[in-house]
Structure formats: C-alpha cells, structure tokens
Amino acid sequence: MNKISLAFSAALMMTTAAFAQTENEVPKNWHQLDKATTGYYGISLDKAYEFVKTKKLKSKTVTVAVIDSGIDTLHEDLKPVLWVNPKEIPGNGKDDDKNGYIDDVHGWNFIGGTDGRNVKEDSYEAARVYHKLKAKYGSLIPDESSLKASEKAEVEVYKKAQAKILGTGEEEGGPTVEELKEFESNVTHADSILQIAMGKKVFTGNELKALNATTDEIKKMKAALYGVMDRNKALDQTNKDFVEGLKDYVAGEVRKDDAKKNPPKEFRKEIVKDNEADINDKYYGNNDLMASTPFHGTHCSGIIGAVRDNGKGVNGIADNVRIMMIRAVPDGDEHDKDIANAIRYAVNNGAQIISMSFGKDFSPEKNWVDDAVRYAESKGVLLVHAAGNDAKNIDSADNFPNANYIDKKGRANTWITVGASGDPKNGGLTANFSNIGKKEVDVFAPGVQIYSTIPGGDTYGSASGTSMACPVVAGTAAFLLEYFPTLSAKQLKYVIEKTAQAPDIDVKVPGTADEMTQLSKLSKTGGIVNAYEAAKLAATIKGERKITKVVAPKVTKAPAKKKK
C-alpha cells in the first residue's frame, strides 16, 4: 500500500537536536493556493472557481470512488457528500438492488467477512509471491535452460521476490527490527508521560509544542515525541493517531523481517472466506466502511470533497461531489482480486472518477486488474493513481497497478499517475519520498503537509504522501467534470496534463541529497496540476461525453454461497 509518507526509520537514526530543526509553517490550504498571488505552489483553485463563476456555469454532481482503507462515515465534513445507493434500503439486511452486495448504501468493503470481522493488517505481496514460488522451485534458482517459456517468466519474478525478501547484500545500513521496536517503546513511553503532563489523554502536536515542561524528564519526553511528529509533518495529528500509526509501521517492518524465514500468515483468507483463486467469485465482503482502519481513506476523501464553505474544518477541492468508498486496502499489501472487483464495483455503480492511493512491487494477478481497467475505460471512467513513496524511478522499477497492460497490448488511455510536489517553504518543490518517471509519472500535485479530514467526527490533520497528491488530482478532475460535464475521461486526462504548470525553478531529485534538475526530467508533463489553467482549456473544448442519468445497472442476483 502507498501509505502516508513516514520518516520513522530516518527519525530513529537522528538525534534530539536534529528533531528541533523545524520547517517554516505553511497555510493549511497551501495546496489550493495560487502561485502568482500568494507565492505558494498550489493548484490555483480559487481562481478556477472565479473563472467558472464568470462563465455563469452551473455544476452537475460527480461521483468519485475512493478505493482505500475505509472512511469515517460520521465525519461532519464528509457525511453530507457520501454517495448514497439510490436503490438500497439501509439496514434491512437485503440486497434491494440485486447487485450482489447487501446494504451497500455508501459503497462496499471487499476485505471484510460476512460475520462482521474485517481485515486490518495483511502480509506484503513480495512475501506471498516469494514463498509460493519457493515451494515450487526450492531455495535455489533453477537452471533456466531447462525451463519452459512460461516458467522462465515465473522464475524472473521469483528472482525479484527473493531479492526483495532476502536482500541483495548491497542495501545501505538502516535501523534493525529490534531498534525499531525500541524506538516504538520509547515513543510510547514518552506519550504516556506527556498525557499526564498535558492533563489529557489526547492532544495534537501543536498543543504539545505549547507545553511548558517543568522538569528535565518532561523536557526529554517532549523533545522525543514532538521531534518525531514534527519530522513527519504530523503536528496537526493527535498523539493517539500518531502513536497508533507508528505501531502499525513497526508491525509492518516486523512482518517483513519474519517473511525471510516464514510464509506469511493468510490474514485475508481467515476472514473473507472467498475463493481467492477465482476472479468470478466476487460476491464477498460486507458493508462496514469504517472498520478499524479509516484514517487513510478519510484523509484522501476530504481532500477531494470535504464540504466547502460550511465553516468547518477544510474545504475539499470539488464542491458538488459524492464520495463512494470501496474498502480494499489493508495495512499491508492489497490483493489483486480485491482491486479488480473494487474497480468494477465503482464503474457498475456510476463512479465517473476513481481515486487509488495504494500500490506494491508485485502483482501476480495483474491480468485481472488490467481487465477491470479496460472495463473502466470502456465505460468512460478516469482512473487516478498515486505514484508511490519509495523515491524510485518507476520507468524501470516495478510499481503496481500501472497503465501498462501485461499482455503488451498497449496501455490504459484514461489513467493518470501522480507524483507528489511540495513547496520551498515546507521542504522543497518535489517531495523527497515521491517516485518519479519520465514515462510513467504523468503529473505532479501537492502531496506534502496536506490538511484534511481524519477520523473522529470533527477532527482534522495533516499528512504527506503521493497518497495525498492522488486525490488532489482526482478532486481537480471532479471539479472540471462538474462544470464541464461533457468532457470524456480521455479529455479530462488531456486537459489536466496539458495545463500542468512547469515550475520556474529547478527541483531536487527525490532520494538524493542535493541533485537538482528540471521537473520535466522526472515526469511526462514536467508540471504541477493547475485547476485554473485546466478550467480555461476545458472551456474551449467540445465535449465527447453524452449526458445521461447515472443509474446502477441491473445485475443478476449473486448465487447463494455454498456451505463449507
């Protein structure tokens, strides 16, 4: 999963003095601002709204599917914009619209069980692939001269998985699992002490900053927790959310380390109970969209469509949008079958744009995902995907899902891959974690220190990652489609990419200390998404989309599950 970018590993190796180095504050809505009038490298959203207002354009509702970890369905800034299935009666335990999914009022959860349990954590795809092929070929890579063509391709994947799990011996030194565990323990201990000092169990990093530490111990604990929260640009988050995020991160690293020796636990199989080897076995899951992991999906959804101008929290980018949540991404790597079915669910239920902030290094059933992507394109749906947070060049490094079809028959024409940009005032114009690619990354968009909705009903905070840049583009696409509803998915892609603005300064190459270059060397367009310029171009284009009332298709009722 392309998680929110975290610097826990780096922070572990740094001193308390380094923690004290803070970056300049930026406005909470910096990503929406206009460079010419404010100096911040945002998407010029206010100018875009002014433009459509001068054109006297009225908006039409656009449905955006967010394939993610879940959503806080009760959040004050999201509840009014949740997609509602018009043919489903809430809570009656029936499949009213006969689409195979019971009580799918606001979307569907493909990683849940019919008994109400949900997949929270899962293994990594590299581990799943490695141990599956190890069982077939053994620990040693077989002599390829004796293999069939199909087996040679499989062995190439095995080599990559083996290198990913066991390492190549050339990796730079980093924190060990034991060091990470110790780091987690120290941060957790500091948090427990600071809860007493603060006089409350839950507080934000900014509130902690204002704490007057009266003893050396409190000063030390404050420096430890505040330092790592500041390093991760998480001062708007609560200590509770941040520490839980740290625990999830460390747990993931522990699972990675364990995968070197042991086959990964089949978390999903024990709960979902479908036949994962059969893509046609698609009527599984439940309607619990919040589950126990709603942070990521809630944050992404708010970026797209949090209610504008209601005097609460944040303004989303699109002002007339409905968010359809499809839960398919655990804490770990998503499964190809769930992503394929999530895309099809979104398309079949009227989504016009799909936002996908997840990704992985291996995709054993990519053909299933490709078929779903082709289906989405055939129905005129735009797919927006996060480029990933590994500071790698995905022109050469594997990154899934992607626009390239595995059968070599072209690539998706309604797909946008998004890298993360920042601002010189919050760390640099390119995010130091963002993946790049002259061929594979289409555009950049703000993805550093993005303020949005987080679980808690009325809670907000900042997060960073290409996971945040992706919904910035999805939200911009939704805004454009609202006011220019005849634009096809291909035209939306064209408009967004054609008007991306090349920065007026060189940028740092992510993952390097000080290597500078032009953004055009790191992405196809060489630009940052700009809603205002996109709206101006959209106004000059004759749309190809026919305006029809969106109605969920009639689907034959799902066959009854066989008892096991």
Coordinates of C-alpha atoms in Angstrom, one line a residue, residues 182-500:
E182 CA 12.9 0.0 20.9
F183 CA 12.1 3.3 19.2
E184 CA 8.4 2.5 19.3
S185 CA 8.7 1.6 23.0
N186 CA 10.5 4.9 23.8
V187 CA 7.9 7.0 21.9
T188 CA 5.0 5.1 23.5
H189 CA 6.6 5.7 26.9
A190 CA 7.1 9.4 26.2
D191 CA 3.4 9.6 25.2
S192 CA 2.2 8.1 28.4
I193 CA 4.3 10.5 30.5
L194 CA 3.1 13.5 28.4
Q195 CA -0.6 12.6 28.8
I196 CA -0.1 13.2 32.5
A197 CA 1.8 16.4 31.9
M198 CA -0.8 17.7 29.5
G199 CA -3.7 16.7 31.7
K200 CA -5.5 14.9 28.9
K201 CA -5.1 11.6 27.0
V202 CA -5.5 13.1 23.5
F203 CA -3.7 16.2 22.2
T204 CA -2.2 17.4 19.0
G205 CA 1.5 18.0 18.2
N206 CA 0.8 21.8 18.1
E207 CA -0.7 21.6 21.6
L208 CA 2.3 19.7 22.8
K209 CA 4.6 22.4 21.4
A210 CA 3.0 24.9 23.8
L211 CA 3.6 22.7 26.8
N212 CA 5.7 24.3 29.5
A213 CA 8.0 21.5 30.5
T214 CA 8.8 21.9 34.2
T215 CA 11.2 19.0 34.8
D216 CA 14.1 17.5 32.9
E217 CA 12.1 14.3 32.3
I218 CA 9.2 16.2 30.8
K219 CA 11.6 18.2 28.6
K220 CA 13.1 15.0 27.4
M221 CA 9.8 13.3 26.7
K222 CA 8.5 16.4 24.9
A223 CA 11.6 16.5 22.7
A224 CA 11.2 12.9 21.8
L225 CA 7.5 12.9 20.8
Y226 CA 7.3 16.4 19.4
G227 CA 10.5 15.8 17.5
V228 CA 9.3 12.8 15.6
M229 CA 5.9 14.3 15.0
D230 CA 7.5 17.4 13.6
R231 CA 9.8 15.3 11.4
N232 CA 6.8 13.6 9.9
K233 CA 4.9 16.9 9.5
A234 CA 2.2 15.5 11.8
L235 CA 1.8 18.3 14.3
D236 CA -1.9 18.6 13.4
Q237 CA -2.4 14.9 14.2
T238 CA -3.3 13.7 17.7
N239 CA -0.8 11.8 19.8
K240 CA -3.3 8.9 19.7
D241 CA -3.4 8.7 15.9
F242 CA 0.3 9.2 15.5
V243 CA 1.4 6.6 18.0
E244 CA -1.0 4.1 16.5
G245 CA 0.4 4.9 13.1
L246 CA 3.9 4.3 14.4
K247 CA 2.9 0.9 15.9
D248 CA 1.3 -0.1 12.5
Y249 CA 4.6 0.9 10.8
V250 CA 6.8 -1.1 13.1
A251 CA 4.4 -4.1 13.0
G252 CA 4.7 -4.0 9.2
E253 CA 8.5 -4.0 9.4
V254 CA 8.3 -6.9 11.8
R255 CA 6.2 -8.8 9.3
K256 CA 8.7 -8.1 6.5
D257 CA 11.5 -9.4 8.7
D258 CA 9.6 -12.5 9.6
A259 CA 8.9 -13.2 5.9
K260 CA 12.6 -14.0 5.4
K261 CA 12.0 -17.3 7.1
N262 CA 8.3 -18.0 7.3
P263 CA 5.4 -18.0 4.9
P264 CA 3.2 -15.0 5.6
K265 CA 0.0 -15.6 7.6
E266 CA -3.1 -15.6 5.4
F267 CA -4.9 -12.8 7.2
R268 CA -7.5 -12.3 4.4
K269 CA -8.3 -16.0 3.9
E270 CA -9.3 -16.5 7.5
I271 CA -11.8 -13.6 7.4
V272 CA -13.1 -13.1 3.9
K273 CA -13.5 -16.8 3.1
D274 CA -14.0 -16.4 -0.7
N275 CA -12.1 -18.4 -3.3
E276 CA -9.3 -16.0 -4.0
A277 CA -8.1 -18.0 -7.0
D278 CA -11.4 -17.4 -8.7
I279 CA -12.0 -13.9 -10.0
N280 CA -15.6 -14.8 -10.8
D281 CA -16.3 -15.4 -7.1
K282 CA -17.0 -11.8 -6.5
Y283 CA -19.9 -11.6 -4.1
Y284 CA -18.0 -11.4 -0.8
G285 CA -17.2 -8.8 1.9
N286 CA -19.5 -6.7 4.0
N287 CA -20.8 -3.1 4.2
D288 CA -18.6 -1.9 7.1
L289 CA -16.7 1.0 5.5
M290 CA -15.2 2.4 8.7
A291 CA -13.9 -0.9 10.0
S292 CA -10.8 -0.2 12.2
T293 CA -8.6 1.5 9.6
P294 CA -10.3 4.6 8.3
F295 CA -7.5 7.2 8.7
H296 CA -6.1 7.0 5.2
G297 CA -9.4 6.8 3.3
T298 CA -10.9 9.6 5.4
H299 CA -7.9 11.9 4.7
C300 CA -8.0 11.2 1.0
S301 CA -11.7 11.7 0.7
G302 CA -11.6 15.1 2.5
I303 CA -9.0 16.3 0.0
I304 CA -11.4 15.5 -2.8
G305 CA -14.7 16.7 -1.5
A306 CA -15.0 17.8 2.1
V307 CA -17.9 20.2 2.2
R308 CA -16.9 23.7 1.1
D309 CA -17.7 26.9 2.8
N310 CA -19.6 25.4 5.7
G311 CA -17.4 27.0 8.4
K312 CA -16.0 23.6 9.4
G313 CA -12.5 22.1 9.1
V314 CA -11.4 22.2 5.5
N315 CA -12.7 22.9 2.0
G316 CA -12.4 19.9 -0.4
I317 CA -11.5 20.7 -4.0
A318 CA -14.8 19.7 -5.6
D319 CA -18.0 21.4 -4.5
N320 CA -20.6 19.1 -5.9
V321 CA -19.2 15.6 -5.4
R322 CA -20.3 12.3 -3.9
I323 CA -17.7 10.0 -2.4
M324 CA -18.2 6.3 -2.9
M325 CA -15.9 4.4 -0.5
I326 CA -14.7 1.0 -1.6
R327 CA -12.6 -0.6 1.1
A328 CA -10.0 -2.9 -0.4
V329 CA -6.6 -1.8 1.1
P330 CA -5.4 -3.2 4.4
D331 CA -2.4 -2.3 6.5
G332 CA 0.0 -4.3 4.2
D333 CA -0.4 -5.0 0.5
E334 CA -3.7 -5.2 -1.2
H335 CA -4.8 -8.3 -3.2
D336 CA -5.2 -8.0 -6.9
K337 CA -8.6 -9.7 -6.8
D338 CA -10.0 -7.1 -4.4
I339 CA -8.7 -4.2 -6.5
A340 CA -10.1 -5.7 -9.7
N341 CA -13.5 -6.1 -8.1
A342 CA -13.4 -2.7 -6.5
I343 CA -12.8 -1.0 -9.8
R344 CA -15.7 -3.0 -11.4
Y345 CA -18.0 -2.2 -8.4
A346 CA -17.2 1.5 -8.9
V347 CA -17.9 1.5 -12.6
N348 CA -21.1 -0.5 -12.3
N349 CA -22.5 1.8 -9.6
G350 CA -21.9 5.1 -11.5
A351 CA -18.5 6.4 -10.5
Q352 CA -17.0 8.7 -13.1
I353 CA -13.6 9.0 -11.4
I354 CA -11.7 6.5 -9.3
S355 CA -9.0 7.6 -6.9
M356 CA -6.4 5.0 -6.0
S357 CA -3.8 5.7 -3.3
F358 CA -2.2 2.4 -3.0
G359 CA 0.5 0.3 -4.7
K360 CA 3.0 -2.5 -4.4
D361 CA 6.1 -4.1 -6.1
F362 CA 4.4 -7.3 -7.3
S363 CA 1.1 -8.1 -9.0
P364 CA 0.7 -11.9 -9.5
E365 CA -2.8 -11.4 -11.0
K366 CA -2.2 -8.2 -12.9
N367 CA -4.3 -9.6 -15.7
W368 CA -7.4 -9.4 -13.5
V369 CA -6.7 -5.8 -12.7
D370 CA -5.9 -5.0 -16.3
D371 CA -9.3 -6.4 -17.4
A372 CA -11.0 -4.2 -14.8
V373 CA -9.1 -1.1 -16.0
R374 CA -10.1 -1.9 -19.6
Y375 CA -13.7 -2.2 -18.5
A376 CA -13.4 1.2 -16.7
E377 CA -12.0 2.8 -19.8
S378 CA -14.8 1.3 -22.0
K379 CA -17.3 3.0 -19.7
G380 CA -15.6 6.4 -19.8
V381 CA -14.2 6.3 -16.3
L382 CA -11.0 8.2 -15.3
L383 CA -8.6 6.4 -13.0
V384 CA -6.1 8.4 -10.9
H385 CA -3.3 6.5 -9.2
A386 CA -0.6 7.5 -6.7
A387 CA 3.0 7.0 -8.0
G388 CA 4.3 5.7 -4.7
N389 CA 6.6 6.8 -1.9
D390 CA 9.9 5.0 -2.4
A391 CA 11.9 7.8 -4.2
K392 CA 12.4 5.3 -7.1
N393 CA 12.2 5.7 -10.9
I394 CA 9.2 3.7 -11.9
D395 CA 10.2 3.8 -15.6
S396 CA 12.5 0.9 -14.6
A397 CA 11.4 -0.2 -11.1
D398 CA 8.2 -2.3 -10.8
N399 CA 5.2 -0.4 -9.4
F400 CA 1.6 -1.8 -9.5
P401 CA -1.0 -1.2 -10.6
N402 CA 0.0 0.7 -13.6
A403 CA -1.3 1.8 -17.0
N404 CA 0.8 -0.8 -19.0
Y405 CA -1.1 -4.0 -19.8
I406 CA 0.7 -7.2 -19.0
D407 CA -0.3 -8.7 -22.4
K408 CA 1.8 -6.0 -24.1
K409 CA -1.3 -4.8 -26.0
G410 CA -1.0 -1.1 -25.2
R411 CA -1.8 0.9 -22.1
A412 CA -4.8 2.5 -20.5
N413 CA -5.8 5.8 -22.0
T414 CA -7.9 7.0 -19.1
W415 CA -5.2 6.6 -16.4
I416 CA -3.2 9.3 -14.6
T417 CA -0.2 8.5 -12.4
V418 CA 0.6 11.3 -9.8
G419 CA 3.9 12.2 -8.1
A420 CA 4.0 14.4 -5.0
S421 CA 5.1 18.0 -5.0
G422 CA 5.7 20.4 -2.1
D423 CA 6.7 24.0 -1.7
P424 CA 10.1 25.6 -1.0
K425 CA 8.6 26.7 2.3
N426 CA 7.8 23.2 3.5
G427 CA 10.8 21.2 2.3
G428 CA 11.1 21.6 -1.4
L429 CA 9.2 21.6 -4.7
T430 CA 9.4 17.9 -5.0
A431 CA 8.6 15.6 -2.1
N432 CA 11.7 13.8 -1.1
F433 CA 9.8 10.5 -1.0
S434 CA 8.0 10.7 -4.3
N435 CA 8.5 8.2 -7.0
I436 CA 9.5 9.6 -10.4
G437 CA 9.5 8.6 -14.1
K438 CA 9.7 10.5 -17.3
K439 CA 7.5 7.9 -19.0
E440 CA 5.3 6.6 -16.1
V441 CA 4.6 9.6 -13.9
D442 CA 2.2 11.8 -15.7
V443 CA 2.0 14.9 -13.4
F444 CA 2.9 16.1 -10.0
A445 CA 0.5 17.5 -7.5
P446 CA 0.7 18.8 -3.9
G447 CA 1.3 15.9 -1.5
V448 CA 3.3 17.4 1.4
Q449 CA 1.7 18.6 4.6
I450 CA -1.8 18.4 3.2
Y451 CA -4.5 19.3 5.8
S452 CA -7.7 17.3 5.6
T453 CA -10.3 15.3 7.5
I454 CA -9.3 12.5 9.8
P455 CA -11.4 10.1 11.8
G456 CA -13.1 11.4 14.9
G457 CA -16.3 13.1 13.6
D458 CA -14.9 16.6 13.8
T459 CA -11.2 16.1 13.6
Y460 CA -8.6 17.3 11.1
G461 CA -4.9 16.9 10.5
S462 CA -2.0 16.9 8.0
A463 CA -0.4 14.0 6.2
S464 CA 2.1 13.6 3.4
G465 CA 2.5 11.2 0.5
T466 CA 1.7 10.6 -3.1
S467 CA -1.5 9.2 -1.4
M468 CA -2.4 12.9 -0.9
A469 CA -1.3 14.0 -4.3
C470 CA -3.6 11.5 -6.0
P471 CA -6.8 12.8 -4.5
V472 CA -5.7 16.4 -5.3
V473 CA -5.8 15.3 -9.0
A474 CA -9.0 13.3 -8.6
G475 CA -10.6 16.3 -6.9
T476 CA -9.5 18.6 -9.7
A477 CA -10.9 16.1 -12.3
A478 CA -14.2 16.1 -10.4
F479 CA -14.3 19.9 -10.3
L480 CA -13.7 20.0 -14.0
L481 CA -16.4 17.4 -14.8
E482 CA -18.9 19.2 -12.6
Y483 CA -18.6 22.4 -14.6
F484 CA -17.8 20.8 -18.0
P485 CA -19.9 17.6 -17.8
T486 CA -19.5 16.7 -21.5
L487 CA -15.8 16.1 -21.2
S488 CA -14.9 12.4 -21.7
A489 CA -12.4 10.6 -19.4
K490 CA -9.8 11.0 -22.2
Q491 CA -10.5 14.7 -22.5
L492 CA -10.2 15.1 -18.7
K493 CA -6.8 13.4 -18.8
Y494 CA -5.7 15.6 -21.7
V495 CA -6.9 18.9 -20.0
I496 CA -5.2 18.1 -16.7
E497 CA -1.9 17.1 -18.3
K498 CA -1.8 19.7 -21.0
T499 CA -2.2 22.5 -18.4
A500 CA 0.2 21.3 -15.8

